[in-house]
Amino acid sequence: MPSALRALVVDDHPMFRYGLSATLDAATGIEVVGEAAGGAAAVALAAALAPDVVVMDLNMPDLDGVEATRRIVSGDRHVGVLVLTMFDDDEFVFAAMRAGARGYLLKAARPQQVVRAVRAVGDGEAIFSPSIAARLLTYFDPGGRSRQEAFPELTSREREVLRLVAEGGGNGQIARTLVLSPKTVRNHVSNIIRKLHVADRNEAISKARQAGLAAETGQVGTQVPWPRDTAGRDHGNTEVDHQGGAPR
């Protein structure tokens, strides 16, 4: 008889956590070996208990589920993480996948759906809520938008800002290029760093270049002075496009 699938349940809401643990314990072939109310405790328990599957909430006070997933998976690649959350935003789905999660299920799922998902993740399969699976198929369809769009969790404007950042543009230069205020550009950069779960601007640039969003040696443009007239007056500055050399 095969050994039971060892599960660790992580959620900061006690009633939900207890109910989920009871549901999994009652299922044939699944044993709940531990519970955690936060991400930091989940990382510690995963290292101590070596579960086969971690059922992970995302929104927790001490350490969010995405970072907890990343730490657990980096410590043991054999652990399968099933995200069970209320959030169906693409931002969270792709962040969890990048962190190493094998499955992503919404808390609206029925108990038996959760049990099946835990078993699937324990068997090394990937499983997602139907609505999320449909969106993923659209993203990764050769005719879909993912072939044209790196970082689908970003808005089109955020991808544009990231591309210009990766091409060497500063906030002021990007603001002029996109006809935005420098403050708006700074806000976009902050959102990009948060959504990509990177430490800083340099790490975001590295990710963008690795994804082919921008050439490593590219530049947004160079500020050059307008010619002065005979009276010595300066008519302002413009930018030169490096590809065509024309002012813009």
PDB file of N, CA and C in Angstrom, residues 16-56:
ATOM      1  N   PHE A  16     -10.750  28.674   8.599  1.00  0.00           N
ATOM      2  CA  PHE A  16     -10.530  28.112   7.263  1.00  0.00           C
ATOM      3  C   PHE A  16      -9.438  27.050   7.310  1.00  0.00           C
ATOM      4  N   ARG A  17      -8.360  27.353   8.031  1.00  0.00           N
ATOM      5  CA  ARG A  17      -7.245  26.406   8.120  1.00  0.00           C
ATOM      6  C   ARG A  17      -7.687  25.099   8.770  1.00  0.00           C
ATOM      7  N   TYR A  18      -8.441  25.187   9.872  1.00  0.00           N
ATOM      8  CA  TYR A  18      -8.905  23.973  10.548  1.00  0.00           C
ATOM      9  C   TYR A  18      -9.842  23.172   9.646  1.00  0.00           C
ATOM     10  N   GLY A  19     -10.750  23.873   8.966  1.00  0.00           N
ATOM     11  CA  GLY A  19     -11.689  23.177   8.085  1.00  0.00           C
ATOM     12  C   GLY A  19     -10.994  22.492   6.928  1.00  0.00           C
ATOM     13  N   LEU A  20     -10.010  23.175   6.337  1.00  0.00           N
ATOM     14  CA  LEU A  20      -9.265  22.586   5.228  1.00  0.00           C
ATOM     15  C   LEU A  20      -8.462  21.382   5.693  1.00  0.00           C
ATOM     16  N   SER A  21      -7.829  21.500   6.844  1.00  0.00           N
ATOM     17  CA  SER A  21      -7.059  20.371   7.381  1.00  0.00           C
ATOM     18  C   SER A  21      -7.962  19.168   7.624  1.00  0.00           C
ATOM     19  N   ALA A  22      -9.157  19.413   8.173  1.00  0.00           N
ATOM     20  CA  ALA A  22     -10.092  18.315   8.428  1.00  0.00           C
ATOM     21  C   ALA A  22     -10.534  17.661   7.125  1.00  0.00           C
ATOM     22  N   THR A  23     -10.780  18.479   6.098  1.00  0.00           N
ATOM     23  CA  THR A  23     -11.188  17.946   4.795  1.00  0.00           C
ATOM     24  C   THR A  23     -10.096  17.066   4.196  1.00  0.00           C
ATOM     25  N   LEU A  24      -8.862  17.531   4.246  1.00  0.00           N
ATOM     26  CA  LEU A  24      -7.756  16.764   3.670  1.00  0.00           C
ATOM     27  C   LEU A  24      -7.474  15.509   4.482  1.00  0.00           C
ATOM     28  N   ASP A  25      -7.531  15.615   5.806  1.00  0.00           N
ATOM     29  CA  ASP A  25      -7.285  14.446   6.661  1.00  0.00           C
ATOM     30  C   ASP A  25      -8.322  13.353   6.431  1.00  0.00           C
ATOM     31  N   ALA A  26      -9.535  13.766   6.088  1.00  0.00           N
ATOM     32  CA  ALA A  26     -10.609  12.793   5.870  1.00  0.00           C
ATOM     33  C   ALA A  26     -10.511  12.122   4.505  1.00  0.00           C
ATOM     34  N   ALA A  27      -9.698  12.685   3.611  1.00  0.00           N
ATOM     35  CA  ALA A  27      -9.559  12.121   2.270  1.00  0.00           C
ATOM     36  C   ALA A  27      -8.603  10.934   2.288  1.00  0.00           C
ATOM     37  N   THR A  28      -8.910   9.943   1.505  1.00  0.00           N
ATOM     38  CA  THR A  28      -8.068   8.752   1.423  1.00  0.00           C
ATOM     39  C   THR A  28      -6.703   9.102   0.835  1.00  0.00           C
ATOM     40  N   GLY A  29      -5.661   8.657   1.495  1.00  0.00           N
ATOM     41  CA  GLY A  29      -4.314   8.820   0.954  1.00  0.00           C
ATOM     42  C   GLY A  29      -3.670  10.161   1.212  1.00  0.00           C
ATOM     43  N   ILE A  30      -4.272  11.000   2.060  1.00  0.00           N
ATOM     44  CA  ILE A  30      -3.683  12.303   2.397  1.00  0.00           C
ATOM     45  C   ILE A  30      -3.571  12.425   3.907  1.00  0.00           C
ATOM     46  N   GLU A  31      -2.425  12.853   4.373  1.00  0.00           N
ATOM     47  CA  GLU A  31      -2.200  13.070   5.804  1.00  0.00           C
ATOM     48  C   GLU A  31      -1.694  14.494   6.019  1.00  0.00           C
ATOM     49  N   VAL A  32      -2.399  15.273   6.816  1.00  0.00           N
ATOM     50  CA  VAL A  32      -1.950  16.620   7.157  1.00  0.00           C
ATOM     51  C   VAL A  32      -0.910  16.506   8.265  1.00  0.00           C
ATOM     52  N   VAL A  33       0.319  16.877   7.951  1.00  0.00           N
ATOM     53  CA  VAL A  33       1.409  16.724   8.918  1.00  0.00           C
ATOM     54  C   VAL A  33       1.683  18.006   9.695  1.00  0.00           C
ATOM     55  N   GLY A  34       1.069  19.117   9.284  1.00  0.00           N
ATOM     56  CA  GLY A  34       1.302  20.361  10.005  1.00  0.00           C
ATOM     57  C   GLY A  34       0.449  21.493   9.482  1.00  0.00           C
ATOM     58  N   GLU A  35       0.336  22.539  10.290  1.00  0.00           N
ATOM     59  CA  GLU A  35      -0.389  23.750   9.920  1.00  0.00           C
ATOM     60  C   GLU A  35       0.471  24.962  10.263  1.00  0.00           C
ATOM     61  N   ALA A  36       0.331  26.006   9.465  1.00  0.00           N
ATOM     62  CA  ALA A  36       1.047  27.256   9.738  1.00  0.00           C
ATOM     63  C   ALA A  36       0.105  28.421   9.497  1.00  0.00           C
ATOM     64  N   ALA A  37       0.232  29.444  10.335  1.00  0.00           N
ATOM     65  CA  ALA A  37      -0.626  30.622  10.217  1.00  0.00           C
ATOM     66  C   ALA A  37       0.046  31.756   9.458  1.00  0.00           C
ATOM     67  N   GLY A  38       1.263  31.547   8.988  1.00  0.00           N
ATOM     68  CA  GLY A  38       1.979  32.595   8.272  1.00  0.00           C
ATOM     69  C   GLY A  38       3.076  32.022   7.405  1.00  0.00           C
ATOM     70  N   GLY A  39       3.614  32.875   6.530  1.00  0.00           N
ATOM     71  CA  GLY A  39       4.627  32.424   5.590  1.00  0.00           C
ATOM     72  C   GLY A  39       5.930  32.000   6.235  1.00  0.00           C
ATOM     73  N   ALA A  40       6.389  32.747   7.237  1.00  0.00           N
ATOM     74  CA  ALA A  40       7.654  32.405   7.894  1.00  0.00           C
ATOM     75  C   ALA A  40       7.563  31.051   8.584  1.00  0.00           C
ATOM     76  N   ALA A  41       6.443  30.815   9.275  1.00  0.00           N
ATOM     77  CA  ALA A  41       6.252  29.519   9.934  1.00  0.00           C
ATOM     78  C   ALA A  41       6.154  28.404   8.909  1.00  0.00           C
ATOM     79  N   ALA A  42       5.553  28.693   7.755  1.00  0.00           N
ATOM     80  CA  ALA A  42       5.435  27.688   6.696  1.00  0.00           C
ATOM     81  C   ALA A  42       6.805  27.263   6.182  1.00  0.00           C
ATOM     82  N   VAL A  43       7.685  28.232   5.986  1.00  0.00           N
ATOM     83  CA  VAL A  43       9.038  27.915   5.507  1.00  0.00           C
ATOM     84  C   VAL A  43       9.758  27.028   6.516  1.00  0.00           C
ATOM     85  N   ALA A  44       9.651  27.366   7.793  1.00  0.00           N
ATOM     86  CA  ALA A  44      10.314  26.581   8.838  1.00  0.00           C
ATOM     87  C   ALA A  44       9.728  25.176   8.931  1.00  0.00           C
ATOM     88  N   LEU A  45       8.401  25.062   8.883  1.00  0.00           N
ATOM     89  CA  LEU A  45       7.770  23.746   8.988  1.00  0.00           C
ATOM     90  C   LEU A  45       8.041  22.889   7.759  1.00  0.00           C
ATOM     91  N   ALA A  46       8.086  23.506   6.592  1.00  0.00           N
ATOM     92  CA  ALA A  46       8.386  22.743   5.379  1.00  0.00           C
ATOM     93  C   ALA A  46       9.779  22.131   5.457  1.00  0.00           C
ATOM     94  N   ALA A  47      10.720  22.885   6.002  1.00  0.00           N
ATOM     95  CA  ALA A  47      12.079  22.356   6.153  1.00  0.00           C
ATOM     96  C   ALA A  47      12.132  21.248   7.189  1.00  0.00           C
ATOM     97  N   ALA A  48      11.329  21.365   8.244  1.00  0.00           N
ATOM     98  CA  ALA A  48      11.367  20.378   9.328  1.00  0.00           C
ATOM     99  C   ALA A  48      10.563  19.121   9.020  1.00  0.00           C
ATOM    100  N   LEU A  49       9.435  19.276   8.315  1.00  0.00           N
ATOM    101  CA  LEU A  49       8.511  18.154   8.124  1.00  0.00           C
ATOM    102  C   LEU A  49       8.618  17.487   6.755  1.00  0.00           C
ATOM    103  N   ALA A  50       9.251  18.159   5.799  1.00  0.00           N
ATOM    104  CA  ALA A  50       9.403  17.623   4.441  1.00  0.00           C
ATOM    105  C   ALA A  50       8.080  17.120   3.863  1.00  0.00           C
ATOM    106  N   PRO A  51       7.071  17.982   3.755  1.00  0.00           N
ATOM    107  CA  PRO A  51       5.793  17.555   3.181  1.00  0.00           C
ATOM    108  C   PRO A  51       5.916  17.325   1.676  1.00  0.00           C
ATOM    109  N   ASP A  52       4.971  16.580   1.133  1.00  0.00           N
ATOM    110  CA  ASP A  52       4.916  16.400  -0.321  1.00  0.00           C
ATOM    111  C   ASP A  52       4.232  17.590  -0.984  1.00  0.00           C
ATOM    112  N   VAL A  53       3.228  18.135  -0.296  1.00  0.00           N
ATOM    113  CA  VAL A  53       2.446  19.250  -0.833  1.00  0.00           C
ATOM    114  C   VAL A  53       2.258  20.307   0.252  1.00  0.00           C
ATOM    115  N   VAL A  54       2.410  21.563  -0.127  1.00  0.00           N
ATOM    116  CA  VAL A  54       2.081  22.686   0.753  1.00  0.00           C
ATOM    117  C   VAL A  54       0.898  23.417   0.134  1.00  0.00           C
ATOM    118  N   VAL A  55      -0.197  23.513   0.882  1.00  0.00           N
ATOM    119  CA  VAL A  55      -1.362  24.282   0.429  1.00  0.00           C
ATOM    120  C   VAL A  55      -1.200  25.688   0.994  1.00  0.00           C
ATOM    121  N   MET A  56      -0.997  26.652   0.112  1.00  0.00           N
ATOM    122  CA  MET A  56      -0.493  27.970   0.510  1.00  0.00           C
ATOM    123  C   MET A  56      -1.476  29.106   0.228  1.00  0.00           C
TER     124      MET A  56
END
